[in-house]
mmCIF file with all atom_site columns, C-alpha atoms in Angstrom:
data_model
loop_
_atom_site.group_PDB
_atom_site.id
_atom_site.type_symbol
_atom_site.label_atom_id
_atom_site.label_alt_id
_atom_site.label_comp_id
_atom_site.label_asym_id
_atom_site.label_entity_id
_atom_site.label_seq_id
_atom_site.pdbx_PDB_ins_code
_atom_site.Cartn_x
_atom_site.Cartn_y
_atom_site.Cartn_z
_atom_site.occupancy
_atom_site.B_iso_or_equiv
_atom_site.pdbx_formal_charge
_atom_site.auth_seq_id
_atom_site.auth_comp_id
_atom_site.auth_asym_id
_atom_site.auth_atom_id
_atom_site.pdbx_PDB_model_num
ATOM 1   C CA . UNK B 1 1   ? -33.252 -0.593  24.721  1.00 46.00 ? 157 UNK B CA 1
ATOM 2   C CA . UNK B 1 2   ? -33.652 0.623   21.139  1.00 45.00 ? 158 UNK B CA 1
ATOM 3   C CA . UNK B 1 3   ? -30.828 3.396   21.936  1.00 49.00 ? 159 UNK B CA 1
ATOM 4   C CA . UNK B 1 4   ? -28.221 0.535   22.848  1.00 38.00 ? 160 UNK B CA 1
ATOM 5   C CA . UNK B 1 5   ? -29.204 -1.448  19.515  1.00 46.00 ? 161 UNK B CA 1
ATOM 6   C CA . UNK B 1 6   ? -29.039 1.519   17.941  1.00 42.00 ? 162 UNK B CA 1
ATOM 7   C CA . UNK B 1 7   ? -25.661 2.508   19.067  1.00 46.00 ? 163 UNK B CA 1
ATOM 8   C CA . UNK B 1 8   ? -24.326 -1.100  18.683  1.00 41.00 ? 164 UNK B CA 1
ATOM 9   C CA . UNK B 1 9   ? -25.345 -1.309  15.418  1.00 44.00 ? 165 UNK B CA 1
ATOM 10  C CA . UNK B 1 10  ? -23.571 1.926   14.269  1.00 48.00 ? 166 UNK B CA 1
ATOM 11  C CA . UNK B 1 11  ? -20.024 0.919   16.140  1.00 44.00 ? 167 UNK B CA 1
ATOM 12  C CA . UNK B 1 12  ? -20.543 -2.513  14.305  1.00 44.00 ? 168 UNK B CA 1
ATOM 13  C CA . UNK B 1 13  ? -21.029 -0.863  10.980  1.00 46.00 ? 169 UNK B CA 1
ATOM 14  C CA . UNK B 1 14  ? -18.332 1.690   11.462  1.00 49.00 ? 170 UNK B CA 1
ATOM 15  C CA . UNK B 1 15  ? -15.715 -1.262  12.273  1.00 46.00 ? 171 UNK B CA 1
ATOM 16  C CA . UNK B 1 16  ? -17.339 -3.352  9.602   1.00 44.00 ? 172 UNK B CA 1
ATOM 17  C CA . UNK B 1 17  ? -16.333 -0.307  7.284   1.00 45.00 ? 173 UNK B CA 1
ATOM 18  C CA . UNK B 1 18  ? -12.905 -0.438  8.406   1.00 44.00 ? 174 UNK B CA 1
ATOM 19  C CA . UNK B 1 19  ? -11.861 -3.645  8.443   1.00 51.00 ? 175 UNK B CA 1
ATOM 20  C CA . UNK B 1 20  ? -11.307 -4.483  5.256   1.00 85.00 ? 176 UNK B CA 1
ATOM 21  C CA . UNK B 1 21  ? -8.844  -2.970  2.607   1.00 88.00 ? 177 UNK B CA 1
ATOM 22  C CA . UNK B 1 22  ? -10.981 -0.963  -0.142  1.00 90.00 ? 178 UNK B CA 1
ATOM 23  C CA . UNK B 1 23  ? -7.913  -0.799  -2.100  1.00 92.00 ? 179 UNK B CA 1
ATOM 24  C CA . UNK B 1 24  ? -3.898  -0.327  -2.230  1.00 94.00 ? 180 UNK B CA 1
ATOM 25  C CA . UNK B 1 25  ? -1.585  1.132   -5.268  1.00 94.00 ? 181 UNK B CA 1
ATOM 26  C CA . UNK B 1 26  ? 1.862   1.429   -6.317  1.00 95.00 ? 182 UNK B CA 1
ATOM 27  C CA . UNK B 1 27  ? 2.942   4.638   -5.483  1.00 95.00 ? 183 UNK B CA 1
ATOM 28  C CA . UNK B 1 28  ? 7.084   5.255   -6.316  1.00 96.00 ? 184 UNK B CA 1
ATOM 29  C CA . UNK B 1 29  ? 9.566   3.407   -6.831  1.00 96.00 ? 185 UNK B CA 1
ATOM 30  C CA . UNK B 1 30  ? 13.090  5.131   -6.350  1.00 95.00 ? 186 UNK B CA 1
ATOM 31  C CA . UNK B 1 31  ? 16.873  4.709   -5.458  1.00 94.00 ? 187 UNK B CA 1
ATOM 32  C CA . UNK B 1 32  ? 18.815  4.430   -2.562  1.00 90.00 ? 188 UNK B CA 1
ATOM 33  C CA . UNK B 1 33  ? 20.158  8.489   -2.893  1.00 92.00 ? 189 UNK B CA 1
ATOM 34  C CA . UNK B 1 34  ? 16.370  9.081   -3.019  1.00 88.00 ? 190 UNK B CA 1
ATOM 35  C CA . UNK B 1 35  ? 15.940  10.135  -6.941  1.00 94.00 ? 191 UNK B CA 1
ATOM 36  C CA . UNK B 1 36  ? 13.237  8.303   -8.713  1.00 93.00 ? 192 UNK B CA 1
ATOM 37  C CA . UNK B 1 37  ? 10.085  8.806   -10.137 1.00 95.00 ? 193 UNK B CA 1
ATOM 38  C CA . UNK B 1 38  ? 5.996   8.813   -9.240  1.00 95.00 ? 194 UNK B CA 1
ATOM 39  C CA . UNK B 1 39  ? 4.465   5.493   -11.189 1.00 94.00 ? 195 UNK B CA 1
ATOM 40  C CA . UNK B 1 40  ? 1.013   5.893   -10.604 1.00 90.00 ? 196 UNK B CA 1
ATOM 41  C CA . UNK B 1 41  ? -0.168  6.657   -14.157 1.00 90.00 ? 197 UNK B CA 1
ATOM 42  C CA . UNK B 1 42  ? 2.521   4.889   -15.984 1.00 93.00 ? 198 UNK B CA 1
ATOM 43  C CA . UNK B 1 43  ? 3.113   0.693   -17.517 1.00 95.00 ? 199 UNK B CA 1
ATOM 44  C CA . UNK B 1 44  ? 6.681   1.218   -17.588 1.00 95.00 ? 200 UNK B CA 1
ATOM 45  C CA . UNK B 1 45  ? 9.203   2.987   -15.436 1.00 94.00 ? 201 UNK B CA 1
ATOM 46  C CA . UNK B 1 46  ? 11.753  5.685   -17.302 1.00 94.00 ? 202 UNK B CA 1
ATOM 47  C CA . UNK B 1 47  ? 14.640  4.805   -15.157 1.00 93.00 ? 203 UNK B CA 1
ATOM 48  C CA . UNK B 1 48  ? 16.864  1.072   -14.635 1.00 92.00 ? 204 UNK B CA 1
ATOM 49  C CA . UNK B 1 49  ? 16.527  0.151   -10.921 1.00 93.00 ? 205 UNK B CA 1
ATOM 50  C CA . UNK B 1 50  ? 18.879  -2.277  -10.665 1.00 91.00 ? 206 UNK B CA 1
ATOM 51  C CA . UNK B 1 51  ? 20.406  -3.612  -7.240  1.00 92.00 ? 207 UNK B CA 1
ATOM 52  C CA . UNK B 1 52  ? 19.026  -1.976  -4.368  1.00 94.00 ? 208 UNK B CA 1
ATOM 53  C CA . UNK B 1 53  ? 15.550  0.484   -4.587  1.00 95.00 ? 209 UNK B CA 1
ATOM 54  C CA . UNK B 1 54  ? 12.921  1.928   -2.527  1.00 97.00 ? 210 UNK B CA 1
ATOM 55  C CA . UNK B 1 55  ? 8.975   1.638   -3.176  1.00 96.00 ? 211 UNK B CA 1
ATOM 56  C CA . UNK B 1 56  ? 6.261   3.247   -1.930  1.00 96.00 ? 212 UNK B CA 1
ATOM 57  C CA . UNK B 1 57  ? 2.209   2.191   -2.135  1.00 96.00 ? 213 UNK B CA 1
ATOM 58  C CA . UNK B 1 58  ? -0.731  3.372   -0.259  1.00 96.00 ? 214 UNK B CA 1
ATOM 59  C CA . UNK B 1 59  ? -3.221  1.067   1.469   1.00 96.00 ? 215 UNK B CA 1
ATOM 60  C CA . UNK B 1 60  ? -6.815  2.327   1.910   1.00 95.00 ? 216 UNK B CA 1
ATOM 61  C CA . UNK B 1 61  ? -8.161  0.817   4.792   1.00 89.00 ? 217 UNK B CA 1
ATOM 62  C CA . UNK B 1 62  ? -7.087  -0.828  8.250   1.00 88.00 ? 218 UNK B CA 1
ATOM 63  C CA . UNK B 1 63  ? -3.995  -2.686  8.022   1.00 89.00 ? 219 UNK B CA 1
ATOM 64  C CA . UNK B 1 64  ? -3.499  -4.759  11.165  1.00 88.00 ? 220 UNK B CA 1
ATOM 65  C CA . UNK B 1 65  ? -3.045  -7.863  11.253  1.00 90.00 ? 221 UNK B CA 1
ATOM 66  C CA . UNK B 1 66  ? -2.888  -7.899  7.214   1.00 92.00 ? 222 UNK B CA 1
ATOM 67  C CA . UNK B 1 67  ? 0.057   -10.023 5.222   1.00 94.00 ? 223 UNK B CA 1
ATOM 68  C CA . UNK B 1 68  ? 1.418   -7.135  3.146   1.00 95.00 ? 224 UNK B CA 1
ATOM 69  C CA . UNK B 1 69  ? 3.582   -8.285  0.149   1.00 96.00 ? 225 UNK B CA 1
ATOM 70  C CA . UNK B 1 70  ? 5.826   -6.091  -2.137  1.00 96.00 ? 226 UNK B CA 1
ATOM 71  C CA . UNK B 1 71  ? 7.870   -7.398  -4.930  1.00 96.00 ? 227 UNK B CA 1
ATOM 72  C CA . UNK B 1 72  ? 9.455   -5.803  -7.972  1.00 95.00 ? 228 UNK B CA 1
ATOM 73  C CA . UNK B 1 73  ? 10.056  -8.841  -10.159 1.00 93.00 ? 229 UNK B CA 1
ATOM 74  C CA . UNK B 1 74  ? 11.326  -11.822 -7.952  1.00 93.00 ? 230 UNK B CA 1
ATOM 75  C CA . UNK B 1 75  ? 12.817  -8.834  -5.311  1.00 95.00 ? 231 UNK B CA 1
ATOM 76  C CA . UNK B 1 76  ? 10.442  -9.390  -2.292  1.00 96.00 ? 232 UNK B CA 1
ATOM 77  C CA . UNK B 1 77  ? 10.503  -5.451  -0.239  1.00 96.00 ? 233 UNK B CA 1
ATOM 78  C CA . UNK B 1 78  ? 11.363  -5.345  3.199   1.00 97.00 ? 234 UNK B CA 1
ATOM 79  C CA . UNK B 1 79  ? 9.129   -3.018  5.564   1.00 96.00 ? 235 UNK B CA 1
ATOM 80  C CA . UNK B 1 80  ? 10.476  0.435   6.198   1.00 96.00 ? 236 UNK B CA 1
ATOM 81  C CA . UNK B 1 81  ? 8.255   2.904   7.141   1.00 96.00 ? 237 UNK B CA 1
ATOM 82  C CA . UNK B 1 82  ? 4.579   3.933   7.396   1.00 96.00 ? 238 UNK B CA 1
ATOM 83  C CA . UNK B 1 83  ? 2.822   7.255   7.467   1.00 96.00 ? 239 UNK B CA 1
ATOM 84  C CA . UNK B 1 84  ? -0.339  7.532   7.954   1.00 95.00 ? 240 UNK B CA 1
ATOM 85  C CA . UNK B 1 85  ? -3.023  9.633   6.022   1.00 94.00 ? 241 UNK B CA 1
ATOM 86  C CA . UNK B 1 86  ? -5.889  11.567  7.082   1.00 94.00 ? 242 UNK B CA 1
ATOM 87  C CA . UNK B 1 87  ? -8.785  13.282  5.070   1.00 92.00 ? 243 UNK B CA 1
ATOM 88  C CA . UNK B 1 88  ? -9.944  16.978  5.929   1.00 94.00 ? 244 UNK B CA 1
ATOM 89  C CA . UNK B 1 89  ? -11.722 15.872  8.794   1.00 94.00 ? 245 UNK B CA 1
ATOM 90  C CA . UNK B 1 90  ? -9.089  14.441  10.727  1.00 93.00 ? 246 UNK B CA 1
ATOM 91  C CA . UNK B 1 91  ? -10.373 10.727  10.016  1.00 92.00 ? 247 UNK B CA 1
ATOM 92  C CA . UNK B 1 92  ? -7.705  8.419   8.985   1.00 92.00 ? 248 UNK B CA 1
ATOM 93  C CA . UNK B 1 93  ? -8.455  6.760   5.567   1.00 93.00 ? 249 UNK B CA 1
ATOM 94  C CA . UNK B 1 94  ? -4.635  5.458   4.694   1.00 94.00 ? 250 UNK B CA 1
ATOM 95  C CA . UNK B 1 95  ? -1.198  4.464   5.377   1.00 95.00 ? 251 UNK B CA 1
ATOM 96  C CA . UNK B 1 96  ? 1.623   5.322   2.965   1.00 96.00 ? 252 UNK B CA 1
ATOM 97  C CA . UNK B 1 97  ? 4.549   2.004   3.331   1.00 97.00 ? 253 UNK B CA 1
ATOM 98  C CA . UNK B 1 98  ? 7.928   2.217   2.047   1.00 97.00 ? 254 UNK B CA 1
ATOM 99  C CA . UNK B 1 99  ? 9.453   -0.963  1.233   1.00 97.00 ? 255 UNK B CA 1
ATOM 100 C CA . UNK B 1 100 ? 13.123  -1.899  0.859   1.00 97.00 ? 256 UNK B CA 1
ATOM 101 C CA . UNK B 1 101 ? 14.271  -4.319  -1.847  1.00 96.00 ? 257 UNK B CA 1
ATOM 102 C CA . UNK B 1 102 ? 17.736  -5.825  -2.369  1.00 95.00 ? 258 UNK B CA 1
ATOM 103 C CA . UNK B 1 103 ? 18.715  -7.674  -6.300  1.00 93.00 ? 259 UNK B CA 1
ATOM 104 C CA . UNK B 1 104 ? 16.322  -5.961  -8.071  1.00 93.00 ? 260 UNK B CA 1
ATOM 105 C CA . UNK B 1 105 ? 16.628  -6.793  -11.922 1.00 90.00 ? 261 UNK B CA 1
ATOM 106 C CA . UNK B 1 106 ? 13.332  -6.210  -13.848 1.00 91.00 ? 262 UNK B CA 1
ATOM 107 C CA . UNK B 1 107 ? 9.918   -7.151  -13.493 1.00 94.00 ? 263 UNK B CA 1
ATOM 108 C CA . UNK B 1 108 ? 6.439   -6.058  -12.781 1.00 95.00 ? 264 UNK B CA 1
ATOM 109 C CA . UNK B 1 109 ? 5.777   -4.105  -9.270  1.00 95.00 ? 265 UNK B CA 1
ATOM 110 C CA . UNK B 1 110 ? 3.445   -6.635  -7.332  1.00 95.00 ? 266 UNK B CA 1
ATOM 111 C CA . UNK B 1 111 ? 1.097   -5.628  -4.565  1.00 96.00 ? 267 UNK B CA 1
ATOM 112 C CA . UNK B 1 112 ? -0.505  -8.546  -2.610  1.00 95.00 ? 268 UNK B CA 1
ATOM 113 C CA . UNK B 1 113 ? -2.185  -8.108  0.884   1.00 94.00 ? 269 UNK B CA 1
ATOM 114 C CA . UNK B 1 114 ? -3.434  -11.620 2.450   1.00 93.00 ? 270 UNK B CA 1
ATOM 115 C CA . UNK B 1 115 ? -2.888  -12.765 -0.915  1.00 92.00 ? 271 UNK B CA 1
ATOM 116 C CA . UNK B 1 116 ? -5.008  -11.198 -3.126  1.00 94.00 ? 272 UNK B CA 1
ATOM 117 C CA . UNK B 1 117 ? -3.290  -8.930  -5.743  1.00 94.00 ? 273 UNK B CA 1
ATOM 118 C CA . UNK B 1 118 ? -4.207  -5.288  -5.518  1.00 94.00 ? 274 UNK B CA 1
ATOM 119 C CA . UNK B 1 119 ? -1.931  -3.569  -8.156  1.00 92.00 ? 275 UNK B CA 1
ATOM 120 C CA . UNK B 1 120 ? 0.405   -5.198  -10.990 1.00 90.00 ? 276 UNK B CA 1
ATOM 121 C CA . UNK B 1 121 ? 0.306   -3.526  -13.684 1.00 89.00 ? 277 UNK B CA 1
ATOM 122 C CA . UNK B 1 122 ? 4.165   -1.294  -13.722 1.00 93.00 ? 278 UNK B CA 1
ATOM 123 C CA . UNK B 1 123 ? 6.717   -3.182  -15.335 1.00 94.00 ? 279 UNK B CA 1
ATOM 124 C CA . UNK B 1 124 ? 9.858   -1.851  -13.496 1.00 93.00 ? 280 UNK B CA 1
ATOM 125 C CA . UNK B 1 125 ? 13.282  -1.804  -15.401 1.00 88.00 ? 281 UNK B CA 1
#
């Protein structure tokens, strides 16, 4: 009996772990012929993305079933693709989403899961 509490109470933890998004950043932003540029250390981009663009964040954590919302000013980003990431050991930790957006002026790179802002702080030109 203490073996199946103890066992139930590891799988609980382990999902418990996983279940929630520890945290998600703004990766790239870059243009449809693929240049662009890494934005993870910066407050404002070097290049004018005007019209259509790519961007690219990482989610750590389990996804599913989570409201994921790009924007890059008032330009919401359109799901494209996901890869996911693994650590050394094989164990998956992240997924890497690529976002489409169409009439992009200028504004600040906005990263909201279930409504709750993760990362705003790139100013995109």
């Amino acid at each position: 009996m203490r073996i199946l509490i103890f066992i139930l109470f590891i799988s609980f933890t382990l999902f418990a772990a996983n279940s929630d998004i520890q945290a998600s950043y703004a990766v790239a932003v870059f243009h449809e012929n693929g240049t662009g540029e890494n934005i993870q250390h910066k407050k404002i981009t070097d290049q004018d993305y005007n019209g259509i663009c790519f961007s690219k964040i990482v989610v750590f954590g389990e996804i599913r079933n989570k409201k994921i919302e790009v924007k890059i000013g008032n330009a919401l980003g359109y799901f494209e693709s996901s890869i996911p990431i693994y650590n050394k050991q094989k164990i998956y930790i992240a997924e890497e989403l690529t976002f489409k957006h169409y009439n992009v002026s200028k504004g600040y790179f906005e990263v909201k899961i279930d409504d709750k802002i993760y990362d705003t702080k790139v100013f995109v030109k």
